[in-house]
Amino acid sequence: MSASATSNPKPGRPFWVGTSWKMNGLPDDARRYAERIAAVDDWHGIRPFVMPPFTVLADVARLLHGSAVQVGGQNMHWDESGSWTGEISAPMLRQCGATMVELGHSERRRHFGETDETVNWKIHAALRHGLTPLVCIGETQAERDGNVADLILARQVRLALHGLTAAQAGRVMFAYEPVWAIGEAGRPAPPELVAQAAAGIRQELDRAAGAPGVSPPLLYGGSVNLENAAPYAALADIDGLFVGRAAWTAEGYATLARTASRTLAAPRPEP
Ligand code: PEP
């Protein structure tokens, strides 16, 4: 390996750092957050995105318009309009300025009955309307203890991409988020475990995309913070970080993005 090699084992592939605010962000806080990150003039090669609640999405998208930061919804319905009380459609997200949408987060699967099948319908709808779906997949602790984590992850990937052409599959993004690693009760996953799971997911993605190297981006999420971001960012099959709590302040988010960009640029030790 040459001395000038960097930690980024995936040169040429974009590296994403994004956050979902979940059910947080009243209008004043959301505006302050958006104004602060709109003022960042150099993301050092990172592709940034934020996913605020629907109620402030249009405001945040307006404030970030013209910046490098993409804006996404945290969920949507598969239909375009109709009698779906309380739901939001892909055209509605687009009208608000969203270019991305998070689908299949474990909290939605667990508390709101989201299934691999409905996630697949939503992915089709998002692509039809020009939104980039970010699909969350991950195994529970019981599935990992029962040695079926790899099977569960493969199933989630295959069902997510069901019925898509290779070109369409290449427009989908994934986030590997072990359910047991997410949120207040979450335990950060050892990077070696993430590396092993991500390699298996990558195989599925390559198969779906029809060729290695052009498969969908795979982000990692689950208790990512300033202390552990660098080892996750350096993993060969990981194309980004999807962050909750640690990015719920504009400063926290921008610092994490800087940490990721420094990790990717750092010289890699000789093997
Ligand atoms: C998440 O819920 O998707 C997530 C990554 O949250 P946290 O970073 O807070 O664990």
PDB file of C-alpha atoms and ligand atoms in Angstrom, residues 22 102 105 107 177 181-183 221-224 242-246 248, ligand 1:
ATOM      1  CA  LYS A  22     -37.513  12.093  14.881  1.00  0.00           C
ATOM      2  CA  GLU A 102     -36.543   7.809   5.264  1.00  0.00           C
ATOM      3  CA  HIS A 105     -37.142   2.881  10.502  1.00  0.00           C
ATOM      4  CA  GLU A 107     -39.587   2.564  15.356  1.00  0.00           C
ATOM      5  CA  GLU A 177     -29.289   0.134  12.026  1.00  0.00           C
ATOM      6  CA  ALA A 181     -28.074  -0.182  18.972  1.00  0.00           C
ATOM      7  CA  ILE A 182     -30.639   2.594  18.460  1.00  0.00           C
ATOM      8  CA  GLY A 183     -31.871   5.260  20.844  1.00  0.00           C
ATOM      9  CA  GLY A 221     -26.713   4.194  12.254  1.00  0.00           C
ATOM     10  CA  GLY A 222     -27.249   3.389  15.912  1.00  0.00           C
ATOM     11  CA  SER A 223     -25.827   5.434  18.808  1.00  0.00           C
ATOM     12  CA  VAL A 224     -23.251   7.078  16.530  1.00  0.00           C
ATOM     13  CA  PHE A 242     -27.105   8.139   9.869  1.00  0.00           C
ATOM     14  CA  VAL A 243     -27.312   9.822  13.241  1.00  0.00           C
ATOM     15  CA  GLY A 244     -30.033  10.485  15.790  1.00  0.00           C
ATOM     16  CA  ARG A 245     -29.382  12.060  19.196  1.00  0.00           C
ATOM     17  CA  ALA A 246     -25.779  13.157  18.619  1.00  0.00           C
ATOM     18  CA  TRP A 248     -29.886  17.000  17.247  1.00  0.00           C
TER      19      TRP A 248
HETATM   20  C1  PEP B   1     -31.944   6.147  14.763  1.00  0.00           C
HETATM   21  O1  PEP B   1     -32.920   6.073  15.507  1.00  0.00           O
HETATM   22  O2  PEP B   1     -32.043   5.906  13.558  1.00  0.00           O
HETATM   23  C2  PEP B   1     -30.661   6.506  15.346  1.00  0.00           C
HETATM   24  C3  PEP B   1     -29.600   6.317  14.627  1.00  0.00           C
HETATM   25  O3  PEP B   1     -30.719   7.052  16.597  1.00  0.00           O
HETATM   26  P1  PEP B   1     -29.505   7.258  17.622  1.00  0.00           P
HETATM   27  O4  PEP B   1     -28.323   7.772  16.855  1.00  0.00           O
HETATM   28  O5  PEP B   1     -30.021   8.249  18.603  1.00  0.00           O
HETATM   29  O6  PEP B   1     -29.238   5.916  18.232  1.00  0.00           O
END
